mmCIF file of C-alpha atoms in Angstrom:
data_model
loop_
_atom_site.group_PDB
_atom_site.id
_atom_site.type_symbol
_atom_site.label_atom_id
_atom_site.label_comp_id
_atom_site.label_asym_id
_atom_site.label_seq_id
_atom_site.Cartn_x
_atom_site.Cartn_y
_atom_site.Cartn_z
ATOM 1 C CA MET A 30 -7.573 9.120 11.532
ATOM 2 C CA ILE A 31 -5.432 8.730 8.402
ATOM 3 C CA TYR A 32 -4.258 5.301 9.486
ATOM 4 C CA GLU A 33 -7.825 4.183 10.137
ATOM 5 C CA THR A 34 -8.973 5.467 6.734
ATOM 6 C CA VAL A 35 -6.186 3.593 4.920
ATOM 7 C CA ARG A 36 -6.828 0.433 6.968
ATOM 8 C CA GLN A 37 -10.529 0.435 6.123
ATOM 9 C CA ALA A 38 -9.788 1.100 2.454
ATOM 10 C CA PHE A 39 -7.536 -1.980 2.201
ATOM 11 C CA GLN A 40 -10.013 -4.005 4.249
ATOM 12 C CA ASN A 41 -12.767 -3.221 1.728
ATOM 13 C CA ILE A 42 -10.415 -4.068 -1.161
ATOM 14 C CA TRP A 43 -9.494 -7.403 0.445
ATOM 15 C CA SER A 44 -13.125 -8.325 1.061
ATOM 16 C CA ASN A 45 -13.769 -8.161 -2.727
ATOM 17 C CA LYS A 46 -10.499 -9.567 -4.043
ATOM 18 C CA PHE A 47 -11.663 -10.922 -7.399
ATOM 19 C CA ARG A 48 -13.764 -7.876 -8.249
ATOM 20 C CA THR A 49 -10.875 -5.597 -7.261
ATOM 21 C CA PHE A 50 -8.465 -7.571 -9.455
ATOM 22 C CA LEU A 51 -10.755 -7.209 -12.476
ATOM 23 C CA THR A 52 -11.013 -3.493 -11.716
ATOM 24 C CA MET A 53 -7.220 -3.160 -11.554
ATOM 25 C CA LEU A 54 -6.644 -5.090 -14.785
ATOM 26 C CA GLY A 55 -6.624 -1.998 -17.003
ATOM 27 C CA ILE A 56 -4.151 -0.269 -14.668
ATOM 28 C CA ILE A 57 -1.936 -3.381 -14.537
ATOM 29 C CA ILE A 58 -1.825 -3.767 -18.325
ATOM 30 C CA GLY A 59 -1.265 -0.044 -18.875
ATOM 31 C CA VAL A 60 1.623 0.251 -16.405
ATOM 32 C CA MET A 61 3.206 -2.977 -17.647
ATOM 33 C CA ALA A 62 2.978 -1.837 -21.297
ATOM 34 C CA VAL A 63 4.458 1.587 -20.538
ATOM 35 C CA ILE A 64 7.418 0.059 -18.669
ATOM 36 C CA VAL A 65 8.170 -2.524 -21.381
ATOM 37 C CA ILE A 66 7.795 -0.057 -24.278
ATOM 38 C CA VAL A 67 9.995 2.576 -22.631
ATOM 39 C CA GLY A 68 12.509 -0.153 -21.730
ATOM 40 C CA LEU A 69 12.537 -1.368 -25.336
ATOM 41 C CA GLY A 70 13.044 2.210 -26.521
ATOM 42 C CA ASN A 71 15.971 2.627 -24.111
ATOM 43 C CA GLY A 72 17.468 -0.617 -25.394
ATOM 44 C CA MET A 73 17.101 0.422 -29.042
ATOM 45 C CA THR A 74 18.648 3.823 -28.348
ATOM 46 C CA GLN A 75 21.598 2.243 -26.534
ATOM 47 C CA SER A 76 22.059 -0.315 -29.328
ATOM 48 C CA ILE A 77 22.186 2.474 -31.915
ATOM 49 C CA LYS A 78 24.659 4.459 -29.811
ATOM 50 C CA ASP A 79 26.877 1.397 -29.391
ATOM 51 C CA SER A 80 26.827 0.780 -33.159
ATOM 52 C CA PHE A 81 27.789 4.366 -33.902
ATOM 53 C CA ALA A 82 30.421 4.357 -31.163
ATOM 54 C CA ASP A 83 32.199 1.594 -33.093
ATOM 55 C CA MET A 84 32.163 3.772 -36.229
ATOM 56 C CA GLY A 85 33.105 7.022 -34.480
ATOM 57 C CA THR A 86 30.882 10.074 -34.155
ATOM 58 C CA ASN A 87 33.670 12.415 -35.337
ATOM 59 C CA ILE A 88 33.718 10.835 -38.796
ATOM 60 C CA LEU A 89 32.238 12.095 -42.030
ATOM 61 C CA SER A 90 30.948 9.470 -44.438
ATOM 62 C CA VAL A 91 31.538 10.599 -48.037
ATOM 63 C CA GLN A 92 29.800 8.931 -50.975
ATOM 64 C CA ILE A 93 30.854 10.006 -54.487
ATOM 65 C CA MET A 94 28.664 8.791 -57.345
ATOM 66 C CA GLY A 95 30.083 11.159 -59.964
ATOM 67 C CA ARG A 96 28.193 13.125 -62.571
ATOM 68 C CA GLY A 97 28.305 12.044 -66.185
ATOM 69 C CA SER A 98 31.927 11.572 -67.212
ATOM 70 C CA ARG A 99 33.169 13.580 -64.225
ATOM 71 C CA ASN A 100 34.388 11.819 -61.127
ATOM 72 C CA VAL A 101 36.692 12.504 -58.220
ATOM 73 C CA SER A 102 40.017 10.703 -57.935
ATOM 74 C CA VAL A 103 41.506 9.377 -54.709
ATOM 75 C CA ASP A 104 44.324 11.933 -54.959
ATOM 76 C CA ALA A 105 41.785 14.777 -55.233
ATOM 77 C CA VAL A 106 40.064 13.636 -52.037
ATOM 78 C CA TYR A 107 43.416 13.429 -50.246
ATOM 79 C CA ASP A 108 44.188 16.958 -51.461
ATOM 80 C CA ILE A 109 40.956 18.268 -49.890
ATOM 81 C CA VAL A 110 41.948 16.764 -46.540
ATOM 82 C CA GLU A 111 45.573 17.918 -46.692
ATOM 83 C CA SER A 112 44.599 21.486 -47.625
ATOM 84 C CA HIS A 113 42.595 21.836 -44.379
ATOM 85 C CA PRO A 114 44.783 20.308 -41.645
ATOM 86 C CA ASP A 115 42.962 22.343 -38.995
ATOM 87 C CA LEU A 116 39.664 20.586 -39.852
ATOM 88 C CA PHE A 117 40.536 17.098 -41.107
ATOM 89 C CA ALA A 118 42.791 14.649 -39.297
ATOM 90 C CA SER A 119 42.808 11.707 -41.710
ATOM 91 C CA VAL A 120 40.997 10.053 -44.590
ATOM 92 C CA SER A 121 40.591 6.483 -45.735
ATOM 93 C CA PRO A 122 39.007 5.154 -48.908
ATOM 94 C CA THR A 123 36.564 2.381 -48.020
ATOM 95 C CA GLY A 124 34.831 -0.122 -50.216
ATOM 96 C CA THR A 125 32.798 -3.243 -49.572
ATOM 97 C CA VAL A 126 34.070 -6.167 -51.627
ATOM 98 C CA SER A 127 31.421 -8.539 -50.273
ATOM 99 C CA GLY A 128 29.275 -8.827 -47.164
ATOM 100 C CA THR A 129 32.103 -9.117 -44.630
ATOM 101 C CA VAL A 130 35.074 -8.004 -46.768
ATOM 102 C CA LYS A 131 36.009 -4.319 -46.784
ATOM 103 C CA GLY A 132 38.767 -2.500 -48.647
ATOM 104 C CA VAL A 133 40.499 0.165 -46.511
ATOM 105 C CA SER A 134 43.718 2.149 -46.191
ATOM 106 C CA GLU A 135 46.403 1.790 -43.532
ATOM 107 C CA VAL A 136 44.971 4.622 -41.382
ATOM 108 C CA TYR A 137 41.449 3.190 -41.223
ATOM 109 C CA PHE A 138 42.153 1.170 -38.092
ATOM 110 C CA ASP A 139 43.383 4.169 -36.108
ATOM 111 C CA MET A 140 40.358 6.188 -37.261
ATOM 112 C CA LEU A 141 37.954 3.596 -35.903
ATOM 113 C CA GLY A 142 39.967 2.741 -32.798
ATOM 114 C CA TYR A 143 40.896 -0.831 -33.759
ATOM 115 C CA THR A 144 43.854 -2.428 -31.989
ATOM 116 C CA ILE A 145 45.891 -5.405 -33.146
ATOM 117 C CA ASP A 146 45.862 -8.612 -31.126
ATOM 118 C CA GLU A 147 48.194 -10.751 -33.236
ATOM 119 C CA GLY A 148 50.414 -10.038 -36.211
ATOM 120 C CA ARG A 149 50.274 -6.585 -37.812
ATOM 121 C CA LEU A 150 47.898 -4.131 -39.474
ATOM 122 C CA LEU A 151 47.883 -3.185 -43.143
ATOM 123 C CA ASN A 152 50.641 -0.767 -44.142
ATOM 124 C CA TYR A 153 51.531 1.607 -46.982
ATOM 125 C CA VAL A 154 53.569 -1.045 -48.827
ATOM 126 C CA ASP A 155 50.540 -3.363 -48.930
ATOM 127 C CA LEU A 156 48.500 -0.630 -50.613
ATOM 128 C CA GLU A 157 51.264 0.529 -52.965
ATOM 129 C CA ASN A 158 51.970 -3.003 -54.238
ATOM 130 C CA ASN A 159 48.347 -4.214 -54.243
ATOM 131 C CA LYS A 160 49.327 -7.095 -51.994
ATOM 132 C CA LYS A 161 46.919 -9.930 -51.408
ATOM 133 C CA VAL A 162 46.984 -9.711 -47.640
ATOM 134 C CA CYS A 163 44.242 -9.128 -45.079
ATOM 135 C CA VAL A 164 43.474 -8.492 -41.421
ATOM 136 C CA VAL A 165 40.620 -10.464 -39.852
ATOM 137 C CA GLY A 166 38.368 -9.945 -36.842
ATOM 138 C CA ALA A 167 38.512 -11.952 -33.613
ATOM 139 C CA TYR A 168 35.382 -13.963 -34.482
ATOM 140 C CA ILE A 169 36.857 -15.301 -37.738
ATOM 141 C CA ASN A 170 40.151 -16.051 -36.012
ATOM 142 C CA ARG A 171 38.410 -18.022 -33.264
ATOM 143 C CA VAL A 172 35.775 -19.885 -35.302
ATOM 144 C CA ALA A 173 37.547 -20.566 -38.604
ATOM 145 C CA TYR A 174 41.158 -20.939 -37.447
ATOM 146 C CA GLY A 175 40.946 -21.942 -33.797
ATOM 147 C CA GLY A 176 42.839 -18.837 -32.701
ATOM 148 C CA ASN A 177 45.791 -19.369 -35.100
ATOM 149 C CA ALA A 178 44.840 -17.354 -38.176
ATOM 150 C CA VAL A 179 48.073 -15.346 -38.642
ATOM 151 C CA GLY A 180 50.122 -16.757 -41.511
ATOM 152 C CA GLN A 181 47.296 -18.828 -42.932
ATOM 153 C CA THR A 182 45.312 -18.055 -46.085
ATOM 154 C CA ILE A 183 41.660 -17.286 -46.681
ATOM 155 C CA LYS A 184 39.808 -17.522 -49.992
ATOM 156 C CA ILE A 185 37.893 -14.402 -51.046
ATOM 157 C CA GLY A 186 36.143 -14.968 -54.328
ATOM 158 C CA SER A 187 38.590 -16.911 -56.473
ATOM 159 C CA THR A 188 41.704 -15.453 -54.850
ATOM 160 C CA ARG A 189 43.570 -16.486 -51.730
ATOM 161 C CA TYR A 190 44.785 -13.836 -49.286
ATOM 162 C CA THR A 191 47.399 -14.210 -46.566
ATOM 163 C CA ILE A 192 46.215 -13.261 -43.080
ATOM 164 C CA VAL A 193 48.798 -10.886 -41.568
ATOM 165 C CA GLY A 194 46.925 -9.761 -38.464
ATOM 166 C CA VAL A 195 44.041 -10.373 -36.085
ATOM 167 C CA LEU A 196 42.147 -7.518 -34.417
ATOM 168 C CA GLU A 197 41.204 -7.452 -30.754
ATOM 169 C CA ALA A 198 37.574 -8.394 -30.036
ATOM 170 C CA ARG A 199 35.220 -5.433 -29.767
ATOM 171 C CA VAL A 200 32.128 -7.415 -28.740
ATOM 172 C CA THR A 201 32.433 -8.606 -25.143
ATOM 173 C CA ASP A 202 30.163 -11.631 -25.593
ATOM 174 C CA PRO A 203 32.086 -14.344 -27.492
ATOM 175 C CA GLU A 204 28.833 -16.060 -28.497
ATOM 176 C CA ASN A 205 27.384 -12.906 -30.044
ATOM 177 C CA GLN A 206 30.205 -11.730 -32.343
ATOM 178 C CA GLU A 207 28.771 -13.007 -35.620
ATOM 179 C CA GLY A 208 27.619 -10.120 -37.792
ATOM 180 C CA SER A 209 29.609 -7.608 -35.713
ATOM 181 C CA ASN A 210 32.885 -5.823 -36.537
ATOM 182 C CA ASP A 211 34.673 -8.910 -35.188
ATOM 183 C CA ASP A 212 33.232 -10.831 -38.135
ATOM 184 C CA MET A 213 35.031 -8.696 -40.764
ATOM 185 C CA ILE A 214 37.933 -9.056 -43.194
ATOM 186 C CA PHE A 215 39.951 -5.975 -44.174
ATOM 187 C CA VAL A 216 42.021 -5.882 -47.384
ATOM 188 C CA PRO A 217 43.997 -3.010 -48.999
ATOM 189 C CA TYR A 218 41.564 -0.796 -50.905
ATOM 190 C CA THR A 219 43.889 -0.831 -53.930
ATOM 191 C CA THR A 220 43.601 -4.607 -54.052
ATOM 192 C CA ALA A 221 39.812 -4.312 -53.699
ATOM 193 C CA LEU A 222 39.750 -1.949 -56.702
ATOM 194 C CA ARG A 223 41.658 -4.469 -58.811
ATOM 195 C CA VAL A 224 39.293 -7.261 -57.801
ATOM 196 C CA ALA A 225 36.316 -5.057 -58.683
ATOM 197 C CA ARG A 226 38.097 -3.887 -61.875
ATOM 198 C CA SER A 227 37.411 -0.280 -60.973
ATOM 199 C CA SER A 228 39.643 2.803 -61.101
ATOM 200 C CA THR A 229 37.720 5.016 -58.694
ATOM 201 C CA VAL A 230 36.659 4.803 -55.066
ATOM 202 C CA SER A 231 33.084 5.787 -54.267
ATOM 203 C CA SER A 232 33.237 5.781 -50.478
ATOM 204 C CA TYR A 233 35.521 7.534 -47.970
ATOM 205 C CA SER A 234 35.720 7.970 -44.210
ATOM 206 C CA VAL A 235 37.078 11.328 -43.058
ATOM 207 C CA THR A 236 38.047 12.053 -39.443
ATOM 208 C CA ILE A 237 37.387 15.536 -38.067
ATOM 209 C CA ALA A 238 40.235 16.915 -35.932
ATOM 210 C CA ASP A 239 37.870 18.765 -33.596
ATOM 211 C CA GLU A 240 34.375 17.269 -33.198
ATOM 212 C CA SER A 241 32.959 20.729 -32.441
ATOM 213 C CA LYS A 242 33.860 21.698 -36.033
ATOM 214 C CA LEU A 243 31.929 18.802 -37.564
ATOM 215 C CA SER A 244 29.401 21.021 -39.365
ATOM 216 C CA GLU A 245 32.143 23.320 -40.699
ATOM 217 C CA GLY A 246 34.133 20.340 -41.989
ATOM 218 C CA LYS A 247 31.068 18.927 -43.703
ATOM 219 C CA THR A 248 30.403 22.252 -45.449
ATOM 220 C CA ILE A 249 34.047 22.579 -46.602
ATOM 221 C CA PHE A 250 34.026 19.054 -48.021
ATOM 222 C CA GLU A 251 30.723 19.585 -49.829
ATOM 223 C CA ASP A 252 31.963 22.846 -51.362
ATOM 224 C CA ALA A 253 35.175 21.166 -52.551
ATOM 225 C CA LEU A 254 33.293 18.267 -54.171
ATOM 226 C CA LYS A 255 30.850 20.699 -55.772
ATOM 227 C CA SER A 256 33.778 22.560 -57.289
ATOM 228 C CA LEU A 257 35.350 19.359 -58.635
ATOM 229 C CA LEU A 258 32.129 17.972 -60.111
ATOM 230 C CA HIS A 259 30.729 21.372 -61.172
ATOM 231 C CA SER A 260 27.444 20.278 -59.663
ATOM 232 C CA ASP A 261 25.721 20.064 -56.300
ATOM 233 C CA SER A 262 24.700 16.467 -57.000
ATOM 234 C CA GLY A 263 26.744 13.333 -57.551
ATOM 235 C CA TYR A 264 27.988 13.209 -53.971
ATOM 236 C CA MET A 265 26.690 12.898 -50.434
ATOM 237 C CA VAL A 266 28.470 13.892 -47.225
ATOM 238 C CA THR A 267 26.870 12.717 -44.000
ATOM 239 C CA SER A 268 27.893 13.098 -40.404
ATOM 240 C CA LEU A 269 27.586 9.982 -38.267
ATOM 241 C CA SER A 270 26.781 12.239 -35.322
ATOM 242 C CA GLU A 271 23.852 13.756 -37.241
ATOM 243 C CA MET A 272 22.706 10.301 -38.308
ATOM 244 C CA LEU A 273 22.839 9.190 -34.660
ATOM 245 C CA ASP A 274 20.729 12.175 -33.576
ATOM 246 C CA THR A 275 18.214 11.540 -36.362
ATOM 247 C CA MET A 276 17.846 7.838 -35.602
ATOM 248 C CA THR A 277 17.588 8.491 -31.858
ATOM 249 C CA SER A 278 14.866 11.080 -32.478
ATOM 250 C CA MET A 279 12.947 8.622 -34.662
ATOM 251 C CA VAL A 280 13.163 5.922 -31.976
ATOM 252 C CA ASN A 281 12.007 8.385 -29.314
ATOM 253 C CA MET A 282 9.074 9.468 -31.480
ATOM 254 C CA VAL A 283 7.962 5.870 -32.055
ATOM 255 C CA VAL A 284 8.323 5.079 -28.342
ATOM 256 C CA THR A 285 6.293 8.169 -27.435
ATOM 257 C CA ILE A 286 3.476 7.150 -29.790
ATOM 258 C CA LEU A 287 3.447 3.559 -28.502
ATOM 259 C CA THR A 288 3.532 4.785 -24.903
ATOM 260 C CA ALA A 289 0.562 7.065 -25.573
ATOM 261 C CA ILE A 290 -1.342 4.101 -27.035
ATOM 262 C CA ALA A 291 -0.438 1.971 -23.995
ATOM 263 C CA ALA A 292 -1.591 4.782 -21.722
ATOM 264 C CA ILE A 293 -5.104 4.296 -23.078
ATOM 265 C CA SER A 294 -5.215 1.171 -20.912
ATOM 266 C CA LEU A 295 -4.655 3.405 -17.892
ATOM 267 C CA LEU A 296 -7.625 5.525 -18.949
ATOM 268 C CA VAL A 297 -9.751 2.398 -19.359
ATOM 269 C CA GLY A 298 -8.572 1.269 -15.913
ATOM 270 C CA GLY A 299 -9.630 4.637 -14.468
ATOM 271 C CA ILE A 300 -13.102 4.250 -15.951
ATOM 272 C CA GLY A 301 -13.263 0.766 -14.441
ATOM 273 C CA ILE A 302 -12.348 2.177 -11.019
ATOM 274 C CA MET A 303 -15.051 4.840 -11.316
ATOM 275 C CA ASN A 304 -17.599 2.205 -12.259
ATOM 276 C CA ILE A 305 -16.729 -0.133 -9.396
ATOM 277 C CA MET A 306 -16.668 2.735 -6.903
ATOM 278 C CA MET A 307 -20.159 3.739 -8.019
ATOM 279 C CA VAL A 308 -21.275 0.168 -7.369
ATOM 280 C CA SER A 309 -19.507 0.235 -4.008
ATOM 281 C CA VAL A 310 -21.281 3.456 -3.001
ATOM 282 C CA THR A 311 -24.638 1.889 -3.874
ATOM 283 C CA GLU A 312 -23.852 -1.303 -1.955
ATOM 284 C CA ARG A 313 -22.669 0.625 1.110
ATOM 285 C CA THR A 314 -25.394 3.263 1.182
ATOM 286 C CA ARG A 315 -26.739 2.011 4.520
ATOM 287 C CA GLU A 316 -23.193 1.935 5.978
ATOM 288 C CA ILE A 317 -22.687 5.548 4.858
ATOM 289 C CA GLY A 318 -25.988 6.507 6.518
ATOM 290 C CA ILE A 319 -24.905 4.904 9.816
ATOM 291 C CA ARG A 320 -21.533 6.674 9.680
ATOM 292 C CA LYS A 321 -23.223 10.023 9.110
ATOM 293 C CA ALA A 322 -25.770 9.376 11.837
ATOM 294 C CA LEU A 323 -22.871 8.741 14.238
ATOM 295 C CA GLY A 324 -21.334 12.113 13.315
ATOM 296 C CA ALA A 325 -19.020 11.375 10.381
ATOM 297 C CA GLN A 326 -18.256 14.500 8.355
ATOM 298 C CA GLU A 327 -18.589 14.699 4.565
ATOM 299 C CA SER A 328 -14.797 15.085 4.337
ATOM 300 C CA THR A 329 -14.350 11.800 6.223
ATOM 301 C CA ILE A 330 -16.645 9.887 3.854
ATOM 302 C CA LEU A 331 -14.995 11.590 0.865
ATOM 303 C CA GLY A 332 -11.521 10.691 2.134
ATOM 304 C CA LEU A 333 -12.517 7.058 2.741
ATOM 305 C CA PHE A 334 -13.731 6.442 -0.812
ATOM 306 C CA VAL A 335 -10.962 8.465 -2.498
ATOM 307 C CA THR A 336 -8.379 6.540 -0.454
ATOM 308 C CA GLU A 337 -9.961 3.254 -1.510
ATOM 309 C CA ALA A 338 -9.864 4.263 -5.184
ATOM 310 C CA ALA A 339 -6.241 5.438 -4.874
ATOM 311 C CA ALA A 340 -5.254 2.243 -3.050
ATOM 312 C CA THR A 341 -6.867 0.119 -5.772
ATOM 313 C CA SER A 342 -5.006 1.922 -8.554
ATOM 314 C CA ALA A 343 -1.746 1.985 -6.565
ATOM 315 C CA LEU A 344 -1.954 -1.758 -6.013
ATOM 316 C CA GLY A 345 -2.614 -2.202 -9.732
ATOM 317 C CA GLY A 346 0.413 -0.004 -10.447
ATOM 318 C CA VAL A 347 2.659 -2.138 -8.215
ATOM 319 C CA LEU A 348 1.474 -5.342 -9.911
ATOM 320 C CA GLY A 349 1.975 -3.696 -13.317
ATOM 321 C CA ILE A 350 5.548 -2.711 -12.389
ATOM 322 C CA GLY A 351 6.307 -6.252 -11.238
ATOM 323 C CA LEU A 352 4.891 -7.773 -14.445
ATOM 324 C CA GLY A 353 6.721 -5.152 -16.530
ATOM 325 C CA TYR A 354 10.078 -6.130 -15.043
ATOM 326 C CA LEU A 355 9.244 -9.823 -15.366
ATOM 327 C CA LEU A 356 8.277 -9.441 -19.033
ATOM 328 C CA SER A 357 11.463 -7.395 -19.635
ATOM 329 C CA ALA A 358 13.571 -10.177 -18.113
ATOM 330 C CA VAL A 359 11.843 -12.786 -20.304
ATOM 331 C CA ALA A 360 12.356 -10.584 -23.389
ATOM 332 C CA ASN A 361 16.064 -10.224 -22.575
ATOM 333 C CA ARG A 362 16.324 -14.024 -22.608
ATOM 334 C CA ILE A 363 14.467 -14.427 -25.904
ATOM 335 C CA LEU A 364 15.777 -11.455 -27.933
ATOM 336 C CA PRO A 365 19.403 -12.734 -28.221
ATOM 337 C CA MET A 366 18.031 -15.953 -29.746
ATOM 338 C CA VAL A 367 15.890 -14.062 -32.271
ATOM 339 C CA LEU A 368 18.137 -11.091 -33.100
ATOM 340 C CA THR A 369 21.465 -12.653 -34.028
ATOM 341 C CA ASP A 370 22.750 -9.592 -35.919
ATOM 342 C CA MET A 371 22.360 -7.028 -33.141
ATOM 343 C CA THR A 372 22.372 -6.699 -29.379
ATOM 344 C CA LEU A 373 19.085 -5.405 -27.979
ATOM 345 C CA THR A 374 17.979 -5.406 -24.355
ATOM 346 C CA VAL A 375 14.814 -4.153 -22.690
ATOM 347 C CA SER A 376 16.002 -1.672 -20.059
ATOM 348 C CA PRO A 377 13.191 -0.139 -17.972
ATOM 349 C CA SER A 378 14.187 3.183 -16.430
ATOM 350 C CA ILE A 379 13.455 4.295 -12.884
ATOM 351 C CA GLY A 380 11.937 7.473 -14.321
ATOM 352 C CA SER A 381 9.394 5.590 -16.438
ATOM 353 C CA VAL A 382 8.474 3.393 -13.453
ATOM 354 C CA ALA A 383 7.951 6.424 -11.213
ATOM 355 C CA VAL A 384 5.882 8.249 -13.843
ATOM 356 C CA ALA A 385 3.730 5.191 -14.623
ATOM 357 C CA PHE A 386 3.065 4.572 -10.913
ATOM 358 C CA SER A 387 2.282 8.233 -10.241
ATOM 359 C CA ILE A 388 -0.138 8.363 -13.171
ATOM 360 C CA SER A 389 -1.874 5.195 -12.015
ATOM 361 C CA VAL A 390 -2.396 6.625 -8.511
ATOM 362 C CA GLY A 391 -3.479 9.972 -9.984
ATOM 363 C CA ILE A 392 -6.026 8.241 -12.195
ATOM 364 C CA GLY A 393 -7.413 6.389 -9.171
ATOM 365 C CA VAL A 394 -7.847 9.653 -7.245
ATOM 366 C CA LEU A 395 -9.302 11.478 -10.261
ATOM 367 C CA PHE A 396 -11.815 8.817 -11.257
ATOM 368 C CA GLY A 397 -12.603 7.914 -7.661
ATOM 369 C CA PHE A 398 -13.446 11.489 -6.672
ATOM 370 C CA LEU A 399 -16.901 11.610 -8.340
ATOM 371 C CA PRO A 400 -18.237 8.441 -6.639
ATOM 372 C CA ALA A 401 -16.656 9.607 -3.347
ATOM 373 C CA ARG A 402 -18.357 12.981 -3.574
ATOM 374 C CA ARG A 403 -21.645 11.273 -4.303
ATOM 375 C CA ALA A 404 -21.189 9.123 -1.179
ATOM 376 C CA ALA A 405 -20.254 12.150 0.939
ATOM 377 C CA ARG A 406 -23.376 14.054 -0.113
ATOM 378 C CA LEU A 407 -25.876 11.281 0.641
ATOM 379 C CA ASN A 408 -28.689 12.295 2.964
ATOM 380 C CA PRO A 409 -28.206 10.214 6.128
ATOM 381 C CA ILE A 410 -31.986 9.672 6.635
ATOM 382 C CA GLU A 411 -32.467 8.432 3.060
ATOM 383 C CA ALA A 412 -29.310 6.371 3.338
ATOM 384 C CA LEU A 413 -30.590 4.649 6.500
ATOM 385 C CA ARG A 414 -33.864 3.817 4.757
ATOM 386 C CA TYR A 415 -32.011 2.258 1.788
ATOM 387 C CA ASP A 416 -32.479 -1.488 1.573
#
């Protein structure tokens, strides 16, 4: 009986192919939009996580603006770290000289997990003597020097620096390293201060010894800076882990809103199914009368029309899933050409596919029930008289 009901439902759908397709259009668009939007959200979340993974989620970012004539010296910041060895593992002054040039200390590379590919890293002597040396990323080594950067010089501003080391590539795609950490130049922060003609560092990276004590370390550092500046302003201590959670939450909120908007198409598709099922009941009134006259129960008629509505929406859901994956594949081809500064992929999840399909079928059953009940309750005598 179930097989026969399903067979007849698909037979009726096939006999009105174009009308059925127009009916399914809202379901198709809704499912496709949900899959692509959720996939884009997954891609954005993963891209953010990858970016923060490069920076380290156990790192505090410290910005010191100062207050009036008061400021915090590099030695004072080092003292804060050294006085709490159970909380802080290391600290490195950091400063951006230009877009791709950053001033750092000798421990910065270990903090961020960089490894040397050729030559050497910066050392204490380079910082102490303000040497004009630098370490470059794999992208610069490959593009500007053909893989032989060590020992050569690079001009930064009006000064030439000797390249003493090349870092291992951190971006796996050689064609997509521009704008990444592989497209960076690292110089001693003391040299960067001289170039900038400044005596103070405004930015530091501090590594937490135990990531579970991140909040405690942040509080200790804020209290120490407050004591030095005699104010609760003039500085900002942020946790990269907290920033990651905040940005991920924002992305999820935007994706949820966009998904809810896309789901309106599913509602419109459900209304379309109800409308076409009403028309179908009217067109098949005489058929319903014959079925009832031959002994068909109300539950049989009800099941036939509900199954047809569910089959219509399920078919629309399948087509929507297929188009969603196709559009995602096209987007993954186009996005790398458009977004040169970041890696973003549309990654539909199995969960979103299952939910979108289930909702589409549920909408078909829900909106198909009213026309089906109307068909089941038709008076067989009146139905047979219908012309």
